[in-house]
mmCIF file of C-alpha atoms in Angstrom:
data_model
loop_
_atom_site.group_PDB
_atom_site.id
_atom_site.type_symbol
_atom_site.label_atom_id
_atom_site.label_comp_id
_atom_site.label_asym_id
_atom_site.label_seq_id
_atom_site.Cartn_x
_atom_site.Cartn_y
_atom_site.Cartn_z
ATOM 1 C CA MET A 12 0.000 0.000 0.000
ATOM 2 C CA ALA A 13 1.389 3.380 -0.997
ATOM 3 C CA LYS A 14 1.929 6.020 1.668
ATOM 4 C CA ALA A 15 -1.009 8.358 2.210
ATOM 5 C CA THR A 16 -1.078 11.901 0.859
ATOM 6 C CA THR A 17 -0.899 14.395 3.724
ATOM 7 C CA CYS A 18 -3.149 17.462 3.774
ATOM 8 C CA LYS A 19 0.014 19.538 3.782
ATOM 9 C CA ASP A 20 1.288 17.939 0.583
ATOM 10 C CA ALA A 21 -2.126 18.165 -1.040
ATOM 11 C CA ILE A 22 -2.292 21.898 -0.273
ATOM 12 C CA LYS A 23 1.246 22.408 -1.614
ATOM 13 C CA ALA A 24 0.412 20.516 -4.796
ATOM 14 C CA LEU A 25 -2.724 22.601 -5.260
ATOM 15 C CA GLU A 26 -0.728 25.816 -4.903
ATOM 16 C CA ALA A 27 1.855 24.629 -7.405
ATOM 17 C CA GLU A 28 -0.726 23.404 -9.897
ATOM 18 C CA LYS A 29 -3.006 26.450 -9.810
ATOM 19 C CA GLY A 30 -0.417 29.095 -8.961
ATOM 20 C CA VAL A 31 -2.447 30.317 -5.988
ATOM 21 C CA VAL A 32 -1.920 30.918 -2.273
ATOM 22 C CA ALA A 33 -4.123 28.362 -0.518
ATOM 23 C CA ALA A 34 -4.616 30.592 2.533
ATOM 24 C CA GLU A 35 -6.385 33.133 0.298
ATOM 25 C CA GLN A 36 -8.695 30.686 -1.451
ATOM 26 C CA GLU A 37 -12.400 30.547 -0.655
ATOM 27 C CA LYS A 38 -12.772 27.148 -2.218
ATOM 28 C CA VAL A 39 -10.147 24.528 -1.457
ATOM 29 C CA LEU A 40 -10.551 21.245 -3.278
ATOM 30 C CA LEU A 41 -8.507 18.380 -1.877
ATOM 31 C CA PHE A 42 -10.761 15.591 -3.094
ATOM 32 C CA ALA A 43 -9.706 12.262 -4.603
ATOM 33 C CA LYS A 44 -6.000 12.477 -3.819
ATOM 34 C CA VAL A 45 -3.765 9.655 -5.031
ATOM 35 C CA PRO A 46 -2.874 7.994 -2.727
ATOM 36 C CA PRO A 47 -5.886 8.984 -0.600
ATOM 37 C CA ILE A 48 -5.594 11.353 2.387
ATOM 38 C CA GLU A 49 -5.960 9.397 5.632
ATOM 39 C CA LYS A 50 -5.642 12.132 8.249
ATOM 40 C CA MET A 51 -6.828 15.694 8.629
ATOM 41 C CA ASP A 52 -3.838 17.641 9.944
ATOM 42 C CA GLY A 53 -2.836 21.069 11.260
ATOM 43 C CA SER A 54 -2.135 22.420 7.788
ATOM 44 C CA LEU A 55 -5.905 22.780 7.302
ATOM 45 C CA SER A 56 -5.882 25.561 9.901
ATOM 46 C CA THR A 57 -3.818 27.702 7.524
ATOM 47 C CA LEU A 58 -6.803 27.936 5.148
ATOM 48 C CA LYS A 59 -7.990 31.193 6.655
ATOM 49 C CA ALA A 60 -10.186 32.320 3.761
ATOM 50 C CA CYS A 61 -11.677 28.912 3.115
ATOM 51 C CA ALA A 62 -15.468 28.718 2.999
ATOM 52 C CA HIS A 63 -15.691 25.493 1.047
ATOM 53 C CA LEU A 64 -13.326 22.730 2.040
ATOM 54 C CA SER A 65 -13.508 19.516 0.082
ATOM 55 C CA LEU A 66 -11.825 16.362 1.333
ATOM 56 C CA SER A 67 -14.210 13.898 -0.303
ATOM 57 C CA THR A 68 -13.191 10.597 -1.928
ATOM 58 C CA ASN A 69 -10.280 9.904 0.422
ATOM 59 C CA ASN A 70 -9.777 7.475 3.308
ATOM 60 C CA ILE A 71 -10.111 9.790 6.309
ATOM 61 C CA GLU A 72 -11.169 7.916 9.446
ATOM 62 C CA LYS A 73 -11.582 10.758 11.866
ATOM 63 C CA ILE A 74 -12.713 14.378 11.734
ATOM 64 C CA SER A 75 -10.094 16.631 13.348
ATOM 65 C CA ALA A 76 -7.818 19.651 12.955
ATOM 66 C CA LEU A 77 -10.474 22.161 11.933
ATOM 67 C CA SER A 78 -9.669 24.632 14.691
ATOM 68 C CA GLY A 79 -8.164 27.358 12.525
ATOM 69 C CA LEU A 80 -11.117 27.557 10.198
ATOM 70 C CA ASP A 81 -13.315 29.567 12.531
ATOM 71 C CA ASN A 82 -12.812 32.699 10.457
ATOM 72 C CA LEU A 83 -15.162 31.500 7.785
ATOM 73 C CA LYS A 84 -17.290 34.516 7.057
ATOM 74 C CA ILE A 85 -18.098 34.343 3.406
ATOM 75 C CA LEU A 86 -20.547 32.642 1.097
ATOM 76 C CA ARG A 87 -21.902 29.221 1.876
ATOM 77 C CA ARG A 88 -19.715 27.523 4.407
ATOM 78 C CA VAL A 89 -19.442 23.957 3.327
ATOM 79 C CA LEU A 90 -17.420 21.017 4.553
ATOM 80 C CA LEU A 91 -17.186 18.084 2.174
ATOM 81 C CA LEU A 92 -16.187 14.744 3.612
ATOM 82 C CA GLY A 93 -18.171 12.378 1.385
ATOM 83 C CA LYS A 94 -16.719 8.963 0.590
ATOM 84 C CA ASN A 95 -14.306 8.532 3.475
ATOM 85 C CA LEU A 96 -14.212 6.122 6.417
ATOM 86 C CA ILE A 97 -15.573 8.426 9.128
ATOM 87 C CA LYS A 98 -17.475 6.789 11.984
ATOM 88 C CA LYS A 99 -18.251 9.736 14.183
ATOM 89 C CA ILE A 100 -19.267 13.377 13.875
ATOM 90 C CA GLU A 101 -16.789 15.059 16.213
ATOM 91 C CA ASN A 102 -14.139 17.752 16.575
ATOM 92 C CA LEU A 103 -16.165 20.281 14.647
ATOM 93 C CA ASP A 104 -16.059 22.904 17.391
ATOM 94 C CA GLY A 105 -13.782 25.145 15.332
ATOM 95 C CA VAL A 106 -16.404 25.467 12.600
ATOM 96 C CA ALA A 107 -19.545 24.754 14.626
ATOM 97 C CA ALA A 108 -20.875 28.304 14.681
ATOM 98 C CA THR A 109 -20.371 29.003 10.994
ATOM 99 C CA LEU A 110 -20.792 25.746 9.117
ATOM 100 C CA GLU A 111 -23.928 25.728 6.960
ATOM 101 C CA GLU A 112 -23.566 22.520 5.026
ATOM 102 C CA LEU A 113 -22.030 19.190 5.875
ATOM 103 C CA TRP A 114 -21.701 16.752 2.993
ATOM 104 C CA ILE A 115 -20.702 13.424 4.440
ATOM 105 C CA SER A 116 -22.339 10.723 2.291
ATOM 106 C CA TYR A 117 -20.665 7.317 1.915
ATOM 107 C CA ASN A 118 -19.103 7.090 5.387
ATOM 108 C CA ASN A 119 -19.769 4.839 8.395
ATOM 109 C CA ILE A 120 -21.787 7.135 10.639
ATOM 110 C CA GLU A 121 -24.360 5.460 12.842
ATOM 111 C CA LYS A 122 -25.140 8.202 15.330
ATOM 112 C CA LEU A 123 -25.673 11.929 14.955
ATOM 113 C CA THR A 124 -23.552 12.724 17.986
ATOM 114 C CA ASN A 125 -22.561 16.400 18.308
ATOM 115 C CA ILE A 126 -24.664 17.431 15.340
ATOM 116 C CA ASP A 127 -26.635 19.819 17.569
ATOM 117 C CA LYS A 128 -23.456 21.864 18.044
ATOM 118 C CA LEU A 129 -23.559 22.934 14.390
ATOM 119 C CA THR A 130 -25.994 25.718 15.123
ATOM 120 C CA ASN A 131 -25.892 27.219 11.646
ATOM 121 C CA LEU A 132 -26.344 23.965 9.732
ATOM 122 C CA ARG A 133 -29.094 23.869 7.137
ATOM 123 C CA VAL A 134 -27.961 21.131 4.761
ATOM 124 C CA LEU A 135 -26.912 17.658 5.815
ATOM 125 C CA TYR A 136 -26.118 15.222 3.042
ATOM 126 C CA MET A 137 -25.428 11.824 4.514
ATOM 127 C CA SER A 138 -26.534 9.156 2.061
ATOM 128 C CA ASN A 139 -25.150 5.641 2.443
ATOM 129 C CA ASN A 140 -24.143 5.847 6.089
ATOM 130 C CA LYS A 141 -25.313 3.562 8.911
ATOM 131 C CA VAL A 142 -28.170 5.449 10.575
ATOM 132 C CA ALA A 143 -30.542 2.685 11.635
ATOM 133 C CA ASP A 144 -32.677 4.409 14.249
ATOM 134 C CA PHE A 145 -35.145 7.232 13.525
ATOM 135 C CA LYS A 146 -34.450 8.474 17.054
ATOM 136 C CA GLU A 147 -31.038 9.736 15.925
ATOM 137 C CA LEU A 148 -32.833 12.332 13.817
ATOM 138 C CA GLU A 149 -34.310 13.978 16.889
ATOM 139 C CA LYS A 150 -30.890 15.562 17.361
ATOM 140 C CA LEU A 151 -31.550 17.576 14.201
ATOM 141 C CA SER A 152 -34.769 19.181 15.327
ATOM 142 C CA SER A 153 -33.137 21.953 17.357
ATOM 143 C CA LEU A 154 -30.983 22.918 14.369
ATOM 144 C CA ALA A 155 -33.884 23.038 11.998
ATOM 145 C CA ASN A 156 -35.658 25.356 14.406
ATOM 146 C CA LEU A 157 -32.855 27.833 14.219
ATOM 147 C CA SER A 158 -32.261 27.878 10.510
ATOM 148 C CA GLY A 159 -35.903 27.727 9.499
ATOM 149 C CA ALA A 160 -35.264 25.585 6.438
ATOM 150 C CA PHE A 161 -33.438 22.338 6.509
ATOM 151 C CA GLN A 162 -32.403 19.846 3.850
ATOM 152 C CA LEU A 163 -31.550 16.265 4.631
ATOM 153 C CA LEU A 164 -30.324 13.364 2.522
ATOM 154 C CA LEU A 165 -30.591 9.913 4.067
ATOM 155 C CA VAL A 166 -30.797 7.646 0.989
ATOM 156 C CA GLY A 167 -29.059 4.311 1.531
ATOM 157 C CA ASN A 168 -29.037 4.402 5.337
ATOM 158 C CA PRO A 169 -30.687 1.433 7.095
ATOM 159 C CA VAL A 170 -33.648 3.659 8.084
ATOM 160 C CA TYR A 171 -34.163 4.281 4.367
ATOM 161 C CA THR A 172 -33.437 0.873 2.890
ATOM 162 C CA ALA A 173 -35.758 -0.854 5.369
ATOM 163 C CA SER A 174 -38.650 0.848 3.593
ATOM 164 C CA GLU A 175 -39.736 -0.269 0.140
ATOM 165 C CA ASP A 176 -41.321 3.026 -0.844
ATOM 166 C CA ALA A 177 -38.934 5.391 0.955
ATOM 167 C CA GLN A 178 -38.799 7.795 -1.984
ATOM 168 C CA SER A 179 -42.586 8.108 -2.407
ATOM 169 C CA LEU A 180 -44.341 11.191 -1.111
ATOM 170 C CA GLY A 181 -46.183 10.396 2.112
ATOM 171 C CA SER A 182 -44.391 7.073 2.695
ATOM 172 C CA GLU A 183 -44.171 5.801 6.241
ATOM 173 C CA TYR A 184 -40.423 6.450 6.163
ATOM 174 C CA ARG A 185 -40.838 10.094 5.126
ATOM 175 C CA ILE A 186 -43.487 10.665 7.788
ATOM 176 C CA GLU A 187 -41.270 9.090 10.452
ATOM 177 C CA VAL A 188 -38.456 11.476 9.483
ATOM 178 C CA LEU A 189 -40.797 14.474 9.415
ATOM 179 C CA LYS A 190 -42.095 13.621 12.863
ATOM 180 C CA ARG A 191 -38.541 14.114 14.157
ATOM 181 C CA VAL A 192 -37.575 17.041 11.929
ATOM 182 C CA PRO A 193 -40.839 18.877 11.129
ATOM 183 C CA GLN A 194 -38.974 21.838 9.644
ATOM 184 C CA LEU A 195 -37.539 19.867 6.727
ATOM 185 C CA VAL A 196 -38.154 21.496 3.355
ATOM 186 C CA LYS A 197 -36.417 18.796 1.331
ATOM 187 C CA LEU A 198 -35.830 15.153 2.139
ATOM 188 C CA ASP A 199 -33.743 12.894 -0.116
ATOM 189 C CA GLY A 200 -33.876 15.397 -2.947
ATOM 190 C CA VAL A 201 -37.679 15.560 -2.914
ATOM 191 C CA PRO A 202 -39.417 18.693 -1.561
ATOM 192 C CA VAL A 203 -41.595 18.049 1.465
ATOM 193 C CA ASP A 204 -45.233 18.748 0.613
ATOM 194 C CA VAL A 205 -48.011 20.234 2.746
ATOM 195 C CA ASP A 206 -49.906 16.955 3.122
ATOM 196 C CA GLU A 207 -46.867 15.177 4.494
ATOM 197 C CA LYS A 208 -46.259 17.939 7.004
ATOM 198 C CA GLU A 209 -49.863 17.783 8.094
ATOM 199 C CA LYS A 210 -49.830 14.006 8.438
ATOM 200 C CA ALA A 211 -46.657 14.062 10.552
ATOM 201 C CA LYS A 212 -48.160 16.749 12.756
ATOM 202 C CA GLU A 213 -51.368 14.760 13.253
ATOM 203 C CA MET A 214 -49.451 11.620 14.133
ATOM 204 C CA LEU A 215 -47.357 13.494 16.674
ATOM 205 C CA ALA A 216 -50.501 14.914 18.268
ATOM 206 C CA GLU A 217 -52.085 11.463 18.403
ATOM 207 C CA GLU A 218 -48.995 9.984 20.020
ATOM 208 C CA ALA A 219 -48.890 12.773 22.579
ATOM 209 C CA ALA A 220 -52.536 12.160 23.441
ATOM 210 C CA ALA A 221 -52.142 8.393 23.766
ATOM 211 C CA GLU B 17 -39.422 33.999 -19.228
ATOM 212 C CA ASP B 18 -36.171 33.507 -17.349
ATOM 213 C CA ALA B 19 -37.121 29.952 -16.535
ATOM 214 C CA GLU B 20 -37.803 29.290 -20.204
ATOM 215 C CA ARG B 21 -34.422 30.634 -21.184
ATOM 216 C CA ASP B 22 -32.718 28.524 -18.525
ATOM 217 C CA LEU B 23 -34.578 25.411 -19.599
ATOM 218 C CA ALA B 24 -33.467 26.076 -23.148
ATOM 219 C CA ALA B 25 -29.897 26.178 -21.835
ATOM 220 C CA ALA B 26 -30.352 22.812 -20.141
ATOM 221 C CA LYS B 27 -31.939 21.189 -23.192
ATOM 222 C CA PRO B 28 -28.702 20.197 -24.938
ATOM 223 C CA ALA B 29 -27.643 18.304 -21.823
ATOM 224 C CA LEU B 30 -30.978 16.499 -21.697
ATOM 225 C CA ASP B 31 -30.846 15.690 -25.399
ATOM 226 C CA ALA B 32 -27.343 14.308 -24.942
ATOM 227 C CA ALA B 33 -28.543 12.148 -22.053
ATOM 228 C CA VAL B 34 -31.414 10.680 -24.072
ATOM 229 C CA GLU B 35 -29.159 10.102 -27.052
ATOM 230 C CA ALA B 36 -26.605 8.386 -24.822
ATOM 231 C CA LEU B 37 -29.188 5.974 -23.468
ATOM 232 C CA ASN B 38 -30.742 5.363 -26.880
ATOM 233 C CA SER B 39 -27.340 4.214 -28.120
ATOM 234 C CA ILE B 40 -27.409 1.332 -25.636
ATOM 235 C CA SER B 41 -29.573 -1.759 -26.093
ATOM 236 C CA ALA B 42 -30.627 -4.444 -23.657
ATOM 237 C CA LYS B 43 -28.464 -6.740 -25.765
ATOM 238 C CA ASP B 44 -25.371 -4.627 -24.992
ATOM 239 C CA ILE B 45 -26.072 -4.954 -21.287
ATOM 240 C CA GLY B 46 -26.607 -8.694 -21.683
ATOM 241 C CA ALA B 47 -23.295 -9.116 -23.477
ATOM 242 C CA LEU B 48 -21.577 -7.179 -20.724
ATOM 243 C CA LYS B 49 -23.103 -9.301 -18.003
ATOM 244 C CA ALA B 50 -21.659 -12.370 -19.687
ATOM 245 C CA LEU B 51 -18.115 -11.040 -19.315
ATOM 246 C CA LYS B 52 -16.315 -12.448 -16.331
ATOM 247 C CA ASN B 53 -13.782 -9.681 -16.181
ATOM 248 C CA PRO B 54 -14.921 -6.593 -18.094
ATOM 249 C CA PRO B 55 -12.478 -3.843 -19.113
ATOM 250 C CA ASP B 56 -11.446 -1.577 -16.254
ATOM 251 C CA VAL B 57 -13.174 1.467 -17.684
ATOM 252 C CA VAL B 58 -16.486 -0.407 -17.755
ATOM 253 C CA LYS B 59 -16.293 -1.020 -14.009
ATOM 254 C CA ARG B 60 -15.717 2.688 -13.453
ATOM 255 C CA ILE B 61 -18.524 3.683 -15.792
ATOM 256 C CA PHE B 62 -20.893 1.655 -13.682
ATOM 257 C CA ASP B 63 -19.421 3.083 -10.485
ATOM 258 C CA ALA B 64 -20.285 6.535 -11.773
ATOM 259 C CA VAL B 65 -23.856 5.365 -12.391
ATOM 260 C CA LEU B 66 -23.948 4.056 -8.801
ATOM 261 C CA VAL B 67 -22.839 7.482 -7.542
ATOM 262 C CA LEU B 68 -25.593 9.243 -9.483
ATOM 263 C CA ARG B 69 -28.231 6.807 -8.256
ATOM 264 C CA GLN B 70 -26.870 7.071 -4.688
ATOM 265 C CA PHE B 71 -26.497 3.301 -4.551
ATOM 266 C CA PRO B 72 -24.126 1.642 -2.057
ATOM 267 C CA MET B 73 -20.438 1.507 -2.939
ATOM 268 C CA SER B 74 -17.515 -0.307 -1.406
ATOM 269 C CA SER B 75 -14.806 1.376 0.638
ATOM 270 C CA PRO B 76 -11.988 2.224 1.172
ATOM 271 C CA VAL B 77 -11.024 4.134 -1.959
ATOM 272 C CA THR B 78 -8.170 2.478 -3.839
ATOM 273 C CA TRP B 79 -6.421 3.514 -7.035
ATOM 274 C CA HIS B 80 -4.465 1.608 -9.631
ATOM 275 C CA ASP B 81 -2.532 2.232 -12.795
ATOM 276 C CA VAL B 82 -4.369 1.614 -16.053
ATOM 277 C CA LYS B 83 -2.303 2.309 -19.141
ATOM 278 C CA GLY B 84 -0.194 4.900 -17.382
ATOM 279 C CA ALA B 85 -2.966 6.759 -15.570
ATOM 280 C CA MET B 86 -3.971 6.367 -11.934
ATOM 281 C CA VAL B 87 -7.681 5.615 -11.786
ATOM 282 C CA ILE B 88 -10.109 4.631 -9.043
ATOM 283 C CA ASN B 89 -10.487 0.923 -8.611
ATOM 284 C CA GLY B 90 -14.080 -0.050 -9.260
ATOM 285 C CA SER B 91 -13.916 -3.815 -9.197
ATOM 286 C CA ASP B 92 -15.234 -4.318 -5.669
ATOM 287 C CA ASN B 93 -18.524 -2.779 -6.593
ATOM 288 C CA TYR B 94 -18.651 -4.509 -9.911
ATOM 289 C CA LYS B 95 -18.987 -8.000 -8.531
ATOM 290 C CA ASP B 96 -22.039 -7.404 -6.392
ATOM 291 C CA VAL B 97 -23.886 -4.101 -6.628
ATOM 292 C CA THR B 98 -23.288 -3.424 -10.316
ATOM 293 C CA MET B 99 -24.121 -6.927 -11.495
ATOM 294 C CA LYS B 100 -27.358 -6.686 -9.528
ATOM 295 C CA MET B 101 -28.132 -3.296 -11.051
ATOM 296 C CA MET B 102 -27.582 -4.702 -14.556
ATOM 297 C CA GLY B 103 -29.650 -7.742 -13.677
ATOM 298 C CA ASP B 104 -32.666 -5.468 -13.333
ATOM 299 C CA THR B 105 -34.525 -5.863 -16.620
ATOM 300 C CA GLN B 106 -35.705 -2.254 -16.238
ATOM 301 C CA PHE B 107 -32.148 -0.939 -15.880
ATOM 302 C CA LEU B 108 -32.097 1.241 -19.000
ATOM 303 C CA GLY B 109 -35.683 2.357 -18.477
ATOM 304 C CA LYS B 110 -34.830 3.469 -14.980
ATOM 305 C CA LEU B 111 -31.925 5.533 -16.262
ATOM 306 C CA MET B 112 -34.283 7.035 -18.838
ATOM 307 C CA ALA B 113 -36.654 8.011 -16.009
ATOM 308 C CA PHE B 114 -33.845 9.053 -13.671
ATOM 309 C CA PRO B 115 -34.993 11.900 -11.376
ATOM 310 C CA LYS B 116 -32.306 14.322 -12.549
ATOM 311 C CA GLU B 117 -33.792 17.219 -10.577
ATOM 312 C CA GLN B 118 -32.745 15.344 -7.431
ATOM 313 C CA ILE B 119 -29.028 15.459 -8.232
ATOM 314 C CA ASN B 120 -27.126 17.578 -5.724
ATOM 315 C CA ASP B 121 -23.738 19.281 -5.658
ATOM 316 C CA GLU B 122 -22.226 16.589 -3.464
ATOM 317 C CA THR B 123 -23.159 13.863 -5.936
ATOM 318 C CA CYS B 124 -21.489 15.839 -8.713
ATOM 319 C CA GLU B 125 -18.332 16.159 -6.689
ATOM 320 C CA LEU B 126 -18.243 12.453 -5.917
ATOM 321 C CA LEU B 127 -18.673 11.879 -9.641
ATOM 322 C CA GLU B 128 -15.732 14.073 -10.549
ATOM 323 C CA PRO B 129 -12.887 11.602 -9.833
ATOM 324 C CA TYR B 130 -14.497 9.217 -12.342
ATOM 325 C CA LEU B 131 -15.133 11.834 -15.013
ATOM 326 C CA GLN B 132 -11.563 13.109 -14.730
ATOM 327 C CA ALA B 133 -9.958 9.817 -15.787
ATOM 328 C CA PRO B 134 -8.376 10.176 -19.246
ATOM 329 C CA ASP B 135 -10.211 7.149 -20.629
ATOM 330 C CA PHE B 136 -13.619 8.162 -19.251
ATOM 331 C CA ASN B 137 -15.104 9.358 -22.520
ATOM 332 C CA PHE B 138 -17.192 7.821 -25.243
ATOM 333 C CA GLU B 139 -14.375 7.292 -27.751
ATOM 334 C CA MET B 140 -11.962 5.589 -25.358
ATOM 335 C CA ALA B 141 -14.647 3.581 -23.606
ATOM 336 C CA GLN B 142 -16.161 2.461 -26.893
ATOM 337 C CA LYS B 143 -12.877 0.889 -27.963
ATOM 338 C CA ALA B 144 -12.859 -1.066 -24.720
ATOM 339 C CA SER B 145 -16.497 -1.941 -24.331
ATOM 340 C CA GLY B 146 -18.698 -1.087 -27.308
ATOM 341 C CA SER B 147 -22.067 0.570 -26.895
ATOM 342 C CA VAL B 148 -22.280 0.794 -23.104
ATOM 343 C CA ALA B 149 -19.714 3.567 -23.487
ATOM 344 C CA GLY B 150 -22.787 5.746 -23.999
ATOM 345 C CA LEU B 151 -23.139 5.724 -20.222
ATOM 346 C CA CYS B 152 -20.050 7.980 -20.028
ATOM 347 C CA ASN B 153 -21.987 10.593 -21.955
ATOM 348 C CA TRP B 154 -25.047 10.004 -19.825
ATOM 349 C CA CYS B 155 -23.108 10.677 -16.591
ATOM 350 C CA GLU B 156 -21.523 13.791 -18.038
ATOM 351 C CA ALA B 157 -24.906 15.002 -19.296
ATOM 352 C CA MET B 158 -26.514 14.500 -15.882
ATOM 353 C CA LYS B 159 -23.817 16.601 -14.248
ATOM 354 C CA THR B 160 -24.153 19.325 -16.880
ATOM 355 C CA TYR B 161 -27.916 19.303 -16.458
ATOM 356 C CA HIS B 162 -27.588 19.774 -12.707
ATOM 357 C CA PHE B 163 -25.356 22.808 -12.940
ATOM 358 C CA VAL B 164 -27.399 24.438 -15.687
ATOM 359 C CA ALA B 165 -30.741 23.673 -14.063
ATOM 360 C CA LYS B 166 -29.618 25.066 -10.701
ATOM 361 C CA VAL B 167 -30.205 28.493 -12.164
ATOM 362 C CA VAL B 168 -33.808 27.612 -12.946
ATOM 363 C CA ASP B 169 -34.937 27.379 -9.361
ATOM 364 C CA PRO B 170 -32.987 29.840 -7.240
ATOM 365 C CA LYS B 171 -35.078 28.979 -4.182
ATOM 366 C CA ILE B 172 -33.458 25.574 -4.124
ATOM 367 C CA ILE B 173 -29.846 26.346 -3.469
ATOM 368 C CA MET B 174 -28.673 22.831 -4.101
#
């Protein structure tokens, strides 16, 4: 197995290839490095202007080293970690207050631990992870309250694949998700419609009464 | 009026997608299924289709050298998920009816490492695999559609 690419080397290579200073870039694309990046390291904290950090299609096992990125003040603030080997949402404190979108599909996340710390989050793409319990989604409800509009992608998680008609409007799966995150405007790429919202609300009321 | 103009801009991408799928027959898929070890580019073409359909894929990411270029290794997916996808008699029909308005920016980025390979284009793939090479064009067209169509509905940021 070839040695991994370090974030530091990937940043250097990007600077050389594009003739830019990485610290000044709003969008830093470090996806699909050959060999893949395995660790997030301190060099990421030098990306002071970065509002869109992409580390997707690598073999990162753990989220870390994002402490210097708390200056993100521009545009959509997006962290891309799709297609890695991440098991846990953690160590996001450095970006917690500013991060708007977390794209983390194709990882090994089972629990939405710490997600409530991302107080500015309004898009969570996490297809093909390991979320098996609808209860995990309750951790999203406080976020959705704050941002007013929330988009969620859960395709390919056990909660989704267990349902045969997960993608259909009004499916049991969609209602179960909406019961936990009533503020969703889009689920799995499909806009949430009024009837679904109403149905979820009714079911919640019935459960509360029972 | 704006929406009409934007849709007109997206039309070439949609036409290209339809044309790409029309160039593939059920027979082509059948012939491919019969191959024990299809050309490397074919495995990656189908990986790209898996990404667009948000189907499961194997991990970790590995790369290997194919004719002097480092490309993502797609064989792990090929054996199980892809063969199953091709085994669906509605496979091409489902691609025809693919909900392209549901594509998001993340999907396009996960697609990028496949599209960037030097042999991931119709001409190169056709030499290796015949008509299923049309799927290269289909993937590219889906990505193009997404970025053009994003302008159509500014309320949906993704």
